[in-house]
Short mmCIF file of C-alpha atoms in Angstrom, two decimals:
data_model
loop_
_atom_site.label_atom_id
_atom_site.label_comp_id
_atom_site.label_asym_id
_atom_site.label_seq_id
_atom_site.Cartn_x
_atom_site.Cartn_y
_atom_site.Cartn_z
CA VAL N 1011 -41.10 -9.68 -43.96
CA GLN N 1012 -42.85 -6.56 -42.33
CA LEU N 1013 -41.56 -4.11 -40.33
CA GLN N 1014 -43.60 -1.81 -38.20
CA ALA N 1015 -41.97 0.23 -36.61
CA SER N 1016 -43.29 3.41 -33.47
CA GLY N 1017 -42.04 5.04 -30.88
CA GLY N 1018 -40.73 7.96 -31.80
CA GLY N 1019 -41.97 11.81 -31.16
CA SER N 1020 -41.01 14.98 -29.67
CA VAL N 1021 -38.34 15.39 -26.18
CA GLN N 1022 -35.68 18.41 -25.54
CA ALA N 1023 -32.61 17.77 -26.07
CA GLY N 1024 -30.70 15.48 -23.54
CA GLY N 1025 -33.77 13.68 -22.26
CA SER N 1026 -34.62 10.00 -24.23
CA LEU N 1027 -36.64 7.94 -26.16
CA GLY N 1028 -37.01 4.45 -26.36
CA LEU N 1029 -38.12 2.66 -30.24
CA SER N 1030 -39.28 -0.76 -31.40
CA CYS N 1031 -39.61 -2.23 -34.41
CA VAL N 1032 -41.87 -5.42 -34.61
CA ALA N 1033 -41.10 -8.12 -37.27
CA SER N 1034 -43.83 -9.88 -39.14
CA SER N 1035 -41.17 -13.20 -39.86
CA ARG N 1036 -40.77 -16.66 -38.23
CA SER N 1037 -37.17 -16.41 -40.10
CA PHE N 1038 -36.67 -13.16 -37.42
CA SER N 1039 -34.19 -15.05 -35.58
CA THR N 1040 -31.24 -14.80 -38.27
CA TYR N 1041 -31.75 -11.67 -39.40
CA GLY N 1042 -29.06 -9.26 -38.94
CA LEU N 1043 -30.47 -6.10 -37.85
CA GLY N 1044 -30.22 -2.37 -38.11
CA TRP N 1045 -31.64 1.10 -37.56
CA PHE N 1046 -31.11 3.63 -40.20
CA ARG N 1047 -32.38 7.68 -39.60
CA GLN N 1048 -32.90 10.23 -42.51
CA ALA N 1049 -32.43 14.14 -41.75
CA PRO N 1050 -34.53 16.36 -43.53
CA GLY N 1051 -32.58 17.63 -47.01
CA LYS N 1052 -29.85 15.13 -46.55
CA GLU N 1053 -28.98 11.10 -46.66
CA ARG N 1054 -30.55 7.79 -44.96
CA GLU N 1055 -27.31 7.23 -42.74
CA PHE N 1056 -26.29 4.54 -40.55
CA VAL N 1057 -26.90 4.52 -36.26
CA ALA N 1058 -26.76 1.14 -34.79
CA ALA N 1059 -27.36 -2.40 -35.41
CA ILE N 1060 -26.94 -5.81 -34.00
CA SER N 1061 -26.77 -9.55 -35.27
CA TRP N 1062 -29.13 -12.14 -35.74
CA SER N 1063 -27.97 -13.62 -32.12
CA ALA N 1064 -27.97 -10.44 -30.04
CA VAL N 1065 -23.51 -11.16 -29.22
CA ASN N 1066 -22.59 -8.82 -31.50
CA THR N 1067 -23.49 -4.62 -32.04
CA ARG N 1068 -22.11 -1.43 -33.85
CA HIS N 1069 -23.52 1.78 -32.93
CA ALA N 1070 -21.94 5.33 -35.97
CA ASP N 1071 -19.77 7.06 -34.16
CA SER N 1072 -22.27 9.95 -34.06
CA VAL N 1073 -24.14 8.03 -31.92
CA LYS N 1074 -21.74 5.91 -29.25
CA GLY N 1075 -22.60 6.12 -25.63
CA ARG N 1076 -25.51 7.48 -25.97
CA PHE N 1077 -27.86 5.05 -28.54
CA THR N 1078 -28.04 1.36 -27.67
CA ILE N 1079 -29.43 -1.43 -30.31
CA SER N 1080 -30.94 -4.50 -28.64
CA ARG N 1081 -33.37 -7.24 -29.28
CA ASP N 1082 -36.01 -9.60 -27.92
CA ASN N 1083 -36.22 -13.09 -30.77
CA ALA N 1084 -39.34 -14.18 -28.87
CA LYS N 1085 -41.66 -10.90 -29.77
CA ASN N 1086 -39.21 -10.21 -32.91
CA THR N 1087 -38.66 -6.77 -31.48
CA VAL N 1088 -35.67 -4.82 -32.21
CA TYR N 1089 -35.32 -1.71 -29.95
CA LEU N 1090 -32.72 1.79 -30.37
CA GLN N 1091 -32.17 2.84 -26.46
CA MET N 1092 -31.76 6.95 -27.09
CA ASN N 1093 -30.50 9.14 -24.52
CA SER N 1094 -28.35 12.48 -24.75
CA LEU N 1095 -30.78 13.37 -27.21
CA LYS N 1096 -29.35 16.23 -29.59
CA PRO N 1097 -31.02 18.70 -31.81
CA GLU N 1098 -29.20 16.62 -34.22
CA ASP N 1099 -30.86 13.99 -34.09
CA THR N 1100 -33.55 14.36 -35.71
CA ALA N 1101 -34.55 12.35 -38.54
CA VAL N 1102 -36.72 10.41 -39.62
CA TYR N 1103 -35.60 6.80 -38.44
CA PHE N 1104 -36.30 3.31 -39.78
CA CYS N 1105 -36.14 0.11 -38.79
CA ALA N 1106 -34.23 -2.28 -41.47
CA ALA N 1107 -33.61 -6.69 -41.79
CA SER N 1108 -30.92 -7.79 -43.62
CA MET N 1109 -30.32 -11.88 -44.53
CA SER N 1110 -26.61 -10.36 -45.27
CA GLY N 1111 -23.16 -11.71 -43.53
CA THR N 1112 -22.07 -8.39 -44.23
CA TRP N 1113 -24.95 -6.92 -41.64
CA TYR N 1114 -23.06 -5.38 -39.78
CA ARG N 1115 -21.18 -2.73 -42.62
CA GLY N 1116 -24.32 -0.79 -42.37
CA ARG N 1117 -24.48 -0.43 -45.22
CA ILE N 1118 -28.17 0.47 -47.42
CA ASP N 1119 -27.72 -2.09 -50.06
CA ASP N 1120 -26.96 -4.88 -47.18
CA TYR N 1121 -30.65 -4.63 -45.76
CA PRO N 1122 -33.77 -5.32 -48.34
CA TYR N 1123 -35.94 -5.04 -45.81
CA TRP N 1124 -37.97 -1.64 -44.51
CA GLY N 1125 -40.33 -0.15 -41.89
CA GLN N 1126 -42.50 2.97 -41.96
CA GLY N 1127 -39.64 4.93 -40.44
CA THR N 1128 -41.06 7.13 -37.16
CA LEU N 1129 -40.48 10.69 -36.77
CA VAL N 1130 -37.94 11.83 -34.38
CA THR N 1131 -37.77 15.46 -33.71
CA VAL N 1132 -35.41 17.60 -30.64
CA SER N 1133 -35.75 20.76 -29.78
CA SER N 1134 -33.22 23.08 -28.06
#
């Protein structure tokens, strides 16, 4: 599975950005999908995840109410809409795919497939 993330950029605090991630797999609709981020000097952390059917989602407390994960299986694409951005949201954002039934845990080791990352910079 190859994942290609896009949509990063620079925005002022309070602004919005939308990230997209396209997958190359025919089995895309069977995967749980997640977004993670890694800020400079910090460990990679969970942001949001969505089930194969899009019925179930989970968002980290730090982004709940501001970020929304969604997917379109017909387009092999997962999205992350980010609103009310804060400087502490600055990070490289990665999309990832999981074949595990525990995709919702947000654990890095549940996600064997990763995109290359896209940089989001939020200025104050």
